[in-house]
Coordinates of C-alpha atoms and ligand atoms in Angstrom, one line a residue:
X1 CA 0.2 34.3 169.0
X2 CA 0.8 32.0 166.3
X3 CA 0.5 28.0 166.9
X4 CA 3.4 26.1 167.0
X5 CA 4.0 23.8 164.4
X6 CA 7.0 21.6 165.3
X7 CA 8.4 20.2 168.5
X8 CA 12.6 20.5 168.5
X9 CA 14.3 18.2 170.7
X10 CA 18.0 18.9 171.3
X11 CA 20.2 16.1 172.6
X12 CA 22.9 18.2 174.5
X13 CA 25.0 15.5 175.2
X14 CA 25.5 14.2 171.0
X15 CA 25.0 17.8 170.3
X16 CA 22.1 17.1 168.3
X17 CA 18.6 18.6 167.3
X18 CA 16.2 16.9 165.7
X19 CA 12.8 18.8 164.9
X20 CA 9.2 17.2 164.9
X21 CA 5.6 17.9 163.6
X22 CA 3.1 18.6 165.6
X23 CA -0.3 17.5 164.4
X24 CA -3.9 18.9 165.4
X25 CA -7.4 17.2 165.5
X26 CA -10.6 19.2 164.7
X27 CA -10.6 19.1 169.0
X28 CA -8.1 18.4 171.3
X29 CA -4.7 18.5 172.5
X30 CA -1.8 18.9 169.3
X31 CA 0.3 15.6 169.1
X32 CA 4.0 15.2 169.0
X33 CA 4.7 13.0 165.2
X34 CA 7.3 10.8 166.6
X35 CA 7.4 8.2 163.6
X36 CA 10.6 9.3 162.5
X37 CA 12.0 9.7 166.1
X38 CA 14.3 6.4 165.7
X39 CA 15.7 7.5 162.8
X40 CA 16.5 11.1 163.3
X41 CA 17.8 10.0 166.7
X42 CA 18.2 6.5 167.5
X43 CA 16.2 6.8 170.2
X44 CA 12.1 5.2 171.1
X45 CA 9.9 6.9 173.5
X46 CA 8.8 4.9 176.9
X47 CA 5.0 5.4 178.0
X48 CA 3.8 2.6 179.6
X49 CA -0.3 2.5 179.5
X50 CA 0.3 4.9 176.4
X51 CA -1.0 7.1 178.8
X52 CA 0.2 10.6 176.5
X53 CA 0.2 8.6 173.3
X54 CA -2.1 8.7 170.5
X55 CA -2.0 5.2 168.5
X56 CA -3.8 6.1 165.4
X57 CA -6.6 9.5 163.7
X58 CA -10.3 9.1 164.5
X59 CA -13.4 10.9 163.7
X60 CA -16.0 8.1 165.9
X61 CA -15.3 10.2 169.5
X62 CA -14.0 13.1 171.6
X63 CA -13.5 12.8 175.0
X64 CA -12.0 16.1 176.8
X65 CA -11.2 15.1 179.9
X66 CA -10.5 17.9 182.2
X67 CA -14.2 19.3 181.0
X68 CA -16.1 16.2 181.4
X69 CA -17.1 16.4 177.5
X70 CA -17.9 13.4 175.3
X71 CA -18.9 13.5 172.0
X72 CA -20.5 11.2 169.3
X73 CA -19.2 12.3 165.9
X74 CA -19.3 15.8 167.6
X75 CA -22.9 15.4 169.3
X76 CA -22.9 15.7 172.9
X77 CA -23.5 12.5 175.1
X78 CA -26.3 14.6 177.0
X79 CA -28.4 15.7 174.0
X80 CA -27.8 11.9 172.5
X81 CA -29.0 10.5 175.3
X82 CA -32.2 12.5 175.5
X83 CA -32.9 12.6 172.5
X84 CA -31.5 9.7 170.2
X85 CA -32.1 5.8 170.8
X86 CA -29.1 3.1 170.8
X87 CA -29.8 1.7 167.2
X88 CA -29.6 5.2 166.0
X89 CA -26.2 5.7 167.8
X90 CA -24.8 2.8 166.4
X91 CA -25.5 4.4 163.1
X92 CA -24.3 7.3 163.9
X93 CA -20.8 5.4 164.9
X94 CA -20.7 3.4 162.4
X95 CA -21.7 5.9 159.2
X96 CA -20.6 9.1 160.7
X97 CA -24.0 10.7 160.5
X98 CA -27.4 10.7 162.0
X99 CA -29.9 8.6 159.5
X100 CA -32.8 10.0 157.6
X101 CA -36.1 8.6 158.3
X102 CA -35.6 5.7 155.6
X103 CA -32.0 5.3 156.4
X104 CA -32.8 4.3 159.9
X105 CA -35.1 2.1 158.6
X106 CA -33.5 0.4 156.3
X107 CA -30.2 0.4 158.6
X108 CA -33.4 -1.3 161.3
X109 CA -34.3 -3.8 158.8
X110 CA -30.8 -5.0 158.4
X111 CA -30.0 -5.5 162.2
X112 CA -33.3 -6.9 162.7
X113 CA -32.6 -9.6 159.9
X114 CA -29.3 -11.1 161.5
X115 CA -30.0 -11.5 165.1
X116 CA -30.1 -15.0 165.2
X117 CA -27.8 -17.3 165.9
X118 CA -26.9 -20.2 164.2
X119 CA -28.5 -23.6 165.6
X120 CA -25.3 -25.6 165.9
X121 CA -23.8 -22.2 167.6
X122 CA -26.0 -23.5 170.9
X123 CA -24.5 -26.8 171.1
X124 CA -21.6 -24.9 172.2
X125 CA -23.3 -23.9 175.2
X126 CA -23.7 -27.4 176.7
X127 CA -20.1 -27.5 176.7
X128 CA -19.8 -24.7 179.6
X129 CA -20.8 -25.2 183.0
X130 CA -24.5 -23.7 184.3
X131 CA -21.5 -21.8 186.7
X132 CA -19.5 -20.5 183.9
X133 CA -19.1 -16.5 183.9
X134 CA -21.2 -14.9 181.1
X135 CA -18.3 -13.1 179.9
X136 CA -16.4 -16.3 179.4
X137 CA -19.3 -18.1 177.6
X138 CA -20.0 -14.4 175.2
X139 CA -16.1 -14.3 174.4
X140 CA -15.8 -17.9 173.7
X141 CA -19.5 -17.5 171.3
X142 CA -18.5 -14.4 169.6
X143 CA -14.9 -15.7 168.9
X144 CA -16.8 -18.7 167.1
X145 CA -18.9 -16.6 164.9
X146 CA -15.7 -16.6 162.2
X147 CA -16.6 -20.3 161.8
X148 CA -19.8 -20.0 160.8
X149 CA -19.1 -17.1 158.0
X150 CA -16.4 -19.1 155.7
X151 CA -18.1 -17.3 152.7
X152 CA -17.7 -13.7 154.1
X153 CA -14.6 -13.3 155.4
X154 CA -13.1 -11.0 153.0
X155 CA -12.1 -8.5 154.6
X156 CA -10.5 -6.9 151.6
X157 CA -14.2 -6.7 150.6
X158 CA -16.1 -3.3 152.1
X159 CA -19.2 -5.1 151.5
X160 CA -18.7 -8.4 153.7
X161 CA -16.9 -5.5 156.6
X162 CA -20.1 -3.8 156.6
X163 CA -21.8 -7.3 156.7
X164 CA -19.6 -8.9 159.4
X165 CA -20.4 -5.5 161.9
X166 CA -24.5 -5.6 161.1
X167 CA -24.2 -9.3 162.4
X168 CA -22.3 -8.4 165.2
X169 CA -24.2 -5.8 166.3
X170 CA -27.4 -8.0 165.9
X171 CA -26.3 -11.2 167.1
X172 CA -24.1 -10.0 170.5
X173 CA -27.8 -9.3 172.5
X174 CA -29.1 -12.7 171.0
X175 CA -26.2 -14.8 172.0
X176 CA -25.7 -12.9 175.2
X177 CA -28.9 -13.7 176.6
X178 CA -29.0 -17.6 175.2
X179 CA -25.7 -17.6 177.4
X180 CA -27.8 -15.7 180.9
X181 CA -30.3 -18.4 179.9
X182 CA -28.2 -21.9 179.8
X183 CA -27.0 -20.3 183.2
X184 CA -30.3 -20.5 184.6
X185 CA -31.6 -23.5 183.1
X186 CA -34.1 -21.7 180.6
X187 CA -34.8 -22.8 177.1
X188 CA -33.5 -20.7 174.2
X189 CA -35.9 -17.8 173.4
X190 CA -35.7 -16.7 169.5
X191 CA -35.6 -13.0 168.4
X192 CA -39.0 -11.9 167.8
X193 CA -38.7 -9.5 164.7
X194 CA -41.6 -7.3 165.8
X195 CA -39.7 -5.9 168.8
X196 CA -37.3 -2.9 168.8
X197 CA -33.5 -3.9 169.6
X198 CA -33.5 -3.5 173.2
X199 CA -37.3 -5.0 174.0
X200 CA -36.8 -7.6 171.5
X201 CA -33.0 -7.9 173.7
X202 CA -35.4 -8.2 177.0
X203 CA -37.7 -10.5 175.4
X204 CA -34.7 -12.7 174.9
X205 CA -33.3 -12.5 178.5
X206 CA -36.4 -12.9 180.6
X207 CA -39.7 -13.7 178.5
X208 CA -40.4 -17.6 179.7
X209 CA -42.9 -20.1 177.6
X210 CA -45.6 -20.1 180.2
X211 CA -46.8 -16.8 179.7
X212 CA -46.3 -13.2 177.9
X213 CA -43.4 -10.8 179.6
X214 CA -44.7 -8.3 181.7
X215 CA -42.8 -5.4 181.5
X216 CA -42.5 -2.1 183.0
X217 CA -42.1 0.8 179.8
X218 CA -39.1 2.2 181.8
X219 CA -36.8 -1.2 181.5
X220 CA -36.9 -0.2 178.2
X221 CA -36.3 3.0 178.1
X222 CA -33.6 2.8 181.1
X223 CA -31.4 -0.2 179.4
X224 CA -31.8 2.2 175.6
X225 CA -30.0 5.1 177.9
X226 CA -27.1 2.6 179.6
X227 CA -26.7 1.4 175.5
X228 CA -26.3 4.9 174.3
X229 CA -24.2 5.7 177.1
X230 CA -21.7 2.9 176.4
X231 CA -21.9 2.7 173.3
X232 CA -18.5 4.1 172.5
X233 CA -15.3 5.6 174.5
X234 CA -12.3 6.8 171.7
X235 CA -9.6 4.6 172.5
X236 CA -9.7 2.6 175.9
X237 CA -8.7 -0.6 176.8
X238 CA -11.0 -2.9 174.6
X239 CA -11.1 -0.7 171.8
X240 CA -8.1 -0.6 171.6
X241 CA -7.7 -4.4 171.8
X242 CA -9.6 -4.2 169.0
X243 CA -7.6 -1.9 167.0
X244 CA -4.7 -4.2 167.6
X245 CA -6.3 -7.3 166.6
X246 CA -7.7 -5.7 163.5
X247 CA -4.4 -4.3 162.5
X248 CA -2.7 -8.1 161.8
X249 CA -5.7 -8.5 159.4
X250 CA -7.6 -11.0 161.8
X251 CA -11.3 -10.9 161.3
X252 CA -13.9 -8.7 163.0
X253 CA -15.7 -11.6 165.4
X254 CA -11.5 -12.6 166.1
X255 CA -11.3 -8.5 166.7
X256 CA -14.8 -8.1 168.8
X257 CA -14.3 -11.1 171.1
X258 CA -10.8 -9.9 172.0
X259 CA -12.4 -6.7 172.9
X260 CA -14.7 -8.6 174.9
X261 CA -11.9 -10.5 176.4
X262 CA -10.4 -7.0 177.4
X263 CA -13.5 -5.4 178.7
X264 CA -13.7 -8.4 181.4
X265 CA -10.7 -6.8 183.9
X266 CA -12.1 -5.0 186.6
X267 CA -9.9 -2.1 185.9
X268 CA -12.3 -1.8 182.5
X269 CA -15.6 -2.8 181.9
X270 CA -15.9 -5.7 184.8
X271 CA -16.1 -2.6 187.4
X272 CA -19.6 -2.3 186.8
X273 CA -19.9 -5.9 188.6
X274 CA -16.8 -4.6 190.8
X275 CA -18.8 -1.6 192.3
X276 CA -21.7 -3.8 193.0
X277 CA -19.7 -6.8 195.1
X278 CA -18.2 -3.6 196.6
X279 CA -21.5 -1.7 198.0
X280 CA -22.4 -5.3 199.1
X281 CA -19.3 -5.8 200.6
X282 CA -19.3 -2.1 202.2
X283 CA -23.3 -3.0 203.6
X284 CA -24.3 -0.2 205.8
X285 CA -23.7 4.3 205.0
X286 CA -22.1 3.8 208.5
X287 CA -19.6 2.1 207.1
X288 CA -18.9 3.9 203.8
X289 CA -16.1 6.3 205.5
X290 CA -14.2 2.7 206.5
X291 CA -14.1 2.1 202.8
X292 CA -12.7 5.4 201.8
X293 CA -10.2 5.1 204.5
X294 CA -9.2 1.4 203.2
X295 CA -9.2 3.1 199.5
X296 CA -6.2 5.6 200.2
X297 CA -4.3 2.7 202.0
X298 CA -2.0 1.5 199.2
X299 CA -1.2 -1.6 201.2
X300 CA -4.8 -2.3 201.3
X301 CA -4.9 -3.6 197.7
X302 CA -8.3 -2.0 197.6
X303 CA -9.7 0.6 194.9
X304 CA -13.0 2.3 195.4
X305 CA -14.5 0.4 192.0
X306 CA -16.3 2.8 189.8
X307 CA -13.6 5.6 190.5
X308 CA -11.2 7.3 188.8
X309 CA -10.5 7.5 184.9
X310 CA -8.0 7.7 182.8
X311 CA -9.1 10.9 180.9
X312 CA -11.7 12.8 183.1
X313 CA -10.3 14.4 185.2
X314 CA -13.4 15.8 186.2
X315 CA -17.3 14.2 186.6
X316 CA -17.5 11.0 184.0
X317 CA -20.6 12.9 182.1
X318 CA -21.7 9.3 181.6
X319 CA -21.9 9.0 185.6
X320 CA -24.0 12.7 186.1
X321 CA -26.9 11.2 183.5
X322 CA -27.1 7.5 185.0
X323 CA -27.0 8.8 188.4
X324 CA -30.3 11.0 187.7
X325 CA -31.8 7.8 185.7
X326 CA -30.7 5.6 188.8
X327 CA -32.9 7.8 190.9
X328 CA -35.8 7.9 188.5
X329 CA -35.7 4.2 187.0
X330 CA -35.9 3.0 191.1
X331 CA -38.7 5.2 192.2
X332 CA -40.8 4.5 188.7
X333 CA -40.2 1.1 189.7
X334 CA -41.0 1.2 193.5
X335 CA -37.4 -0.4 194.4
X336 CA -36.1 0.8 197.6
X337 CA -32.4 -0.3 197.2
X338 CA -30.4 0.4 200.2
X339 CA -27.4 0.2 198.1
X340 CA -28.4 3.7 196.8
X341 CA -27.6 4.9 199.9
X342 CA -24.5 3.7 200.5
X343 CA -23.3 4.5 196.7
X344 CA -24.5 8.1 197.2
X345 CA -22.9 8.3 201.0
X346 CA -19.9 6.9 199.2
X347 CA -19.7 9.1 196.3
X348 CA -20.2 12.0 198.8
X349 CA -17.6 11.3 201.1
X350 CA -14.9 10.5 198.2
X351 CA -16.0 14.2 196.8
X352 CA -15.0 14.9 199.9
X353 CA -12.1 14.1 200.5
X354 CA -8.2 15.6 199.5
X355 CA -7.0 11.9 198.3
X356 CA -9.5 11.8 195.9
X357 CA -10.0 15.4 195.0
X358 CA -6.3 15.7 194.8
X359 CA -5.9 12.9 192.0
X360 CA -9.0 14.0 190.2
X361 CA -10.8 10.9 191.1
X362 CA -14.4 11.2 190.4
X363 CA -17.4 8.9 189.6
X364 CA -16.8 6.9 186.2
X365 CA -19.4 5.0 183.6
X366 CA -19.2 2.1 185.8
X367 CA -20.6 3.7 189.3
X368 CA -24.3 4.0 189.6
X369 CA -25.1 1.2 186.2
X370 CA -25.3 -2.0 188.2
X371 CA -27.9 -0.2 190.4
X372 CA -30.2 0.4 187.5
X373 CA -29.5 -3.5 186.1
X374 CA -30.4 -5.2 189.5
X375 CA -33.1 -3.0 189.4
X376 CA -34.3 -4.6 186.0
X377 CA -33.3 -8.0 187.4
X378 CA -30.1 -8.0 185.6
X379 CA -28.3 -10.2 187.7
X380 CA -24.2 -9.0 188.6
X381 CA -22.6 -11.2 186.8
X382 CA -24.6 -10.1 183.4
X383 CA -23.5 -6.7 184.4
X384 CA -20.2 -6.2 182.1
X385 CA -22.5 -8.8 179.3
X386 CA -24.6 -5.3 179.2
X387 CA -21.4 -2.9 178.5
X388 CA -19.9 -5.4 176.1
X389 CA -23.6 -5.3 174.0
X390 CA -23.8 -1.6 173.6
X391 CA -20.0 -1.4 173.3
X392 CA -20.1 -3.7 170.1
X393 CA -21.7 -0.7 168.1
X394 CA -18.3 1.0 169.3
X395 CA -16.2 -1.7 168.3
X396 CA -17.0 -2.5 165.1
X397 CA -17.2 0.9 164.3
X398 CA -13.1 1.7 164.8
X399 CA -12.6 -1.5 163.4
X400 CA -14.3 -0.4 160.0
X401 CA -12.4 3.0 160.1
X402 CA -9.3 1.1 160.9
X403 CA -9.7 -1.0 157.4
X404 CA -9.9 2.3 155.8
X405 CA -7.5 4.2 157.6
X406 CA -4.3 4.7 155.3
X407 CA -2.3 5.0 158.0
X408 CA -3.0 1.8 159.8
X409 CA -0.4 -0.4 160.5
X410 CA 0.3 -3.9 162.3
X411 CA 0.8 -2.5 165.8
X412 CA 3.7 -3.5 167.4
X413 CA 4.6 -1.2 170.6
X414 CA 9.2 -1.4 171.5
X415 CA 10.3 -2.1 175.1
X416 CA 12.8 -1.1 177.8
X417 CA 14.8 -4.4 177.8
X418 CA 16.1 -4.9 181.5
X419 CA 17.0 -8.7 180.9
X420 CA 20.8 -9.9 181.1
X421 CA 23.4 -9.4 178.8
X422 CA 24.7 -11.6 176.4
X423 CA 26.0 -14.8 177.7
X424 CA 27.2 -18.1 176.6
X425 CA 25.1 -21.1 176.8
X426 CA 26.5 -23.6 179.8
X427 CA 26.2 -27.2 179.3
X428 CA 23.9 -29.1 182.0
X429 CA 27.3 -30.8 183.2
X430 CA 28.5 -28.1 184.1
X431 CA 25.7 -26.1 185.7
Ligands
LIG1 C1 -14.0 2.2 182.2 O1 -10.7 4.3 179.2 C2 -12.0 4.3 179.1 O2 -12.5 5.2 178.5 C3 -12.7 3.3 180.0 C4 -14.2 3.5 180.1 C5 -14.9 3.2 178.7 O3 -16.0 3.7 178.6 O4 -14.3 2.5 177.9 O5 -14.5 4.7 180.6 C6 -14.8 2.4 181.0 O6 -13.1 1.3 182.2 C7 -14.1 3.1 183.4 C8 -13.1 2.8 184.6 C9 -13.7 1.6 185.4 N1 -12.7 1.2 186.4 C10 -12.9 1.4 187.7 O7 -13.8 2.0 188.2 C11 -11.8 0.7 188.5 C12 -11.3 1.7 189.6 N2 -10.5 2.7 189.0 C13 -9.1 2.6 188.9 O8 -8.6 1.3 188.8 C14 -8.4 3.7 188.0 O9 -9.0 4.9 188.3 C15 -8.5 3.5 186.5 C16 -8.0 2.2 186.0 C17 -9.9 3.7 186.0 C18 -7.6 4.6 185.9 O10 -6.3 4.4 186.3 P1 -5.1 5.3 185.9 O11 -5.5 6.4 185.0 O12 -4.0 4.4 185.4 O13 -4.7 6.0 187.2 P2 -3.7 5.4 188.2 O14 -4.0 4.0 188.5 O15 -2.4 5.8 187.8 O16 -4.2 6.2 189.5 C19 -3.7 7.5 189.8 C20 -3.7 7.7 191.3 C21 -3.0 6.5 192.0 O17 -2.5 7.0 193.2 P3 -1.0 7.6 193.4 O18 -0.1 6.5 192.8 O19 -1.0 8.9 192.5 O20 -0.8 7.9 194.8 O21 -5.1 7.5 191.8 C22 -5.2 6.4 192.6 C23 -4.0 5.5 192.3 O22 -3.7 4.7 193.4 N3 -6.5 5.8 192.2 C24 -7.4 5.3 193.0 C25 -8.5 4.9 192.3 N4 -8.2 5.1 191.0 C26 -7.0 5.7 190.9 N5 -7.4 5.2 194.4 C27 -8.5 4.7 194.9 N6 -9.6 4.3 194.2 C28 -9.6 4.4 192.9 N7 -10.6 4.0 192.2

């Protein structure tokens, strides 16, 4: 059967049709071209959450939902994430391709060569309090970034965009964990050059002046994995927060600490932090079928955090590879975190259960990660600081296809008005 190439909508009412294009990907559902929907019909579409809408074309990711598939510029997650090592991903995002030997390495060089952070950028720590949230104090520092670039801010200019997302993706892990240290009380630790991104990143967060770090090979290894893994996600929330700031022409550390900004809610990225409050909160596996219970209450105002997604509709394959390293990273390290239990006695029941299976609500991204941070002393409240470092490669990689895309466009989304009709002012006197 041949594949259908328009969409004809007929307004029975006016007595009008009006035919539309239906566009295809290389993967994935066809789309509906609506841009000349207003002026065929007069008429805008309503989808609040742009749940079936597409906002823009990208080649970066593929995420088919009802099969629990996610693709890097069309390489599984799973083979990625045996096989490849963040830094490489972020390549991959960013340039489309996997690197050559000496394209890594020069791509290496780069990143290593921008991770720190201007001096006078630290003074803005002493203005938050020890008590301040990490995400606040990383939004607020990345945000700031654009003040210390005046000279390459051109964003017209391919060569400062390429600059502007090295130094992001080098200086996030830097400034993040100068912010987990002012929280602590711990003096500044440099980048030291020598280290590869993510044990020169634990260097930063936990390596004190009285002695060398000690650290076990699997931290590593385990935090690489979590990097690749959330790396990059098509078009959520924060991405496209980004998309939307980078479409009025604002600049990328504007663009990236908006994303960050967006990644916060607990709906997003904060659930990480969410599902570890909520095994706290939960205690005891005796206690886990209370929670589900309290879940499907819609008075109860309570979500099982780490649960449900937007897309998949089926196993997060993000959740099925961090599960197996949650299991792995804890007995490598000796850790015997009751938590575990009550996560896998949760997930189990939820699995279970016709409310959940009935709305497709499985294990996301955000599930079983905090178990493998508190397991590398990560403390909770650095949990979403993690997703927002690996997430950056993610980021700045849409926002550089964005700056090329010719069909970008300031984004500006039309409403339902439901406010009163016109009226006549009325003078105080008489009110
Ligand atoms: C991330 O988009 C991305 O790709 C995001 C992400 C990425 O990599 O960038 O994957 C990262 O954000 C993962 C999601 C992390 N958030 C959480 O774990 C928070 C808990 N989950 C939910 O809040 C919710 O599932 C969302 C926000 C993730 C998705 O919400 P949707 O798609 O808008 O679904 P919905 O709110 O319309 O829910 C559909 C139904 C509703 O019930 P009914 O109205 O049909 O009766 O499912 C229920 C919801 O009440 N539901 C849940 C639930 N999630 C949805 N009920 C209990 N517990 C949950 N977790």
């Amino acid at each position: 059967m041949s594949e259908s190439q328009s969409l004809t909508l007929t307004d029975s009412a006016a007595g009008k049709t009006a035919e539309f294009p239906l566009l295809r990907g290389t993967l994935g559902a066809p789309c509906v071209d609506i841009t000349r929907l207003p002026k065929e019909t007069g008429y805008f579409t309503y989808d609040p959450g742009f749940v079936a809408t597409a906002s823009c074309r990208s080649a970066i990711t593929y995420i088919d939902g009802d099969q629990g598939v996610l693709l890097y510029r069309g390489y599984p997650i799973e083979q990625l994430a045996k096989q490849s090592s963040f830094l490489e991903v972020a390549y991959l995002l960013m340039q489309g391709e996997l690197p050559s030997a000496s394209e890594f390495k020069s791509f290496e060089h780069e990143v290593t060569h921008h991770t720190m952070m201007h001096e006078a950028l630290k003074n803005f720590l002493g203005g938050f309090r020890h008590d301040a949230h990490p995400m606040a104090m990383l939004c607020g520092m990345i945000g700031s970034l654009a003040a210390f670039y005046h000279d390459s801010l051109d964003m017209e200019d391919p060569a400062q965009r390429r600059l502007a997302a090295i130094r992001l993706i080098a200086k996030v892990p830097t400034i993040a964990a100068a912010c987990y240290r002012y929280s602590i009380g711990w003096p500044n630790r440099y980048p030291r050059n020598n280290l590869e991104y993510v044990n020169r990143f634990l260097h930063m967060m936990f390596e004190v002046p009285s002695g060398p770090l000690e650290l076990p090979p699997v931290a590593a290894k385990a935090l690489d994995l979590l990097f690749i893994l959330h790396a990059d996600h098509e078009q959520n929330a924060s991405t496209s927060t980004v998309r939307l700031v980078g479409s009025t022409g604002a600049n990328p550390y504007a663009c990236v600490a908006a994303g960050i900004a967006a990644l916060w809610g607990p709906a997003h990225g904060g659930a990480n932090e969410a599902v570890l409050k909520m095994l706290e909160e939960i205690g005891r596996p005796e206690d886990v079928a209370k929670a589900v219970e309290k879940a499907k209450d819609k008075n109860s105002g309570f979500r099982l955090m780490g649960f449900g997604h937007r897309v998949y509709k089926n196993y997060d394959p993000r959740a099925a590879i961090i599960r197996e390293m949650t299991h792995k990273v804890l007995a490598d390290l000796g850790v015997n975190d009751p938590l575990l239990e009550v996560a896998m006695k949760l997930e189990e029941a939820a699995l279970k259960d016709e409310y959940f299976v009935a709305r497709k609500l499985y294990p996301n991204v955000d599930f079983y990660s905090g178990l493998i941070y508190k397991a590398l002393n990560i403390p909770t409240e650095m949990f979403t600081v993690m997703f927002a470092i690996a997430r950056t490669a993610g980021w700045v990689s849409h926002w550089l296809e964005q700056q090329n895309d010719p069909e970008a466009k300031i984004g500006r989304p039309r409403q339902i008005y439901t406010g009163a009709g016109v009226r006549d002012y009325v003078p105080l006197s008489s009110r």
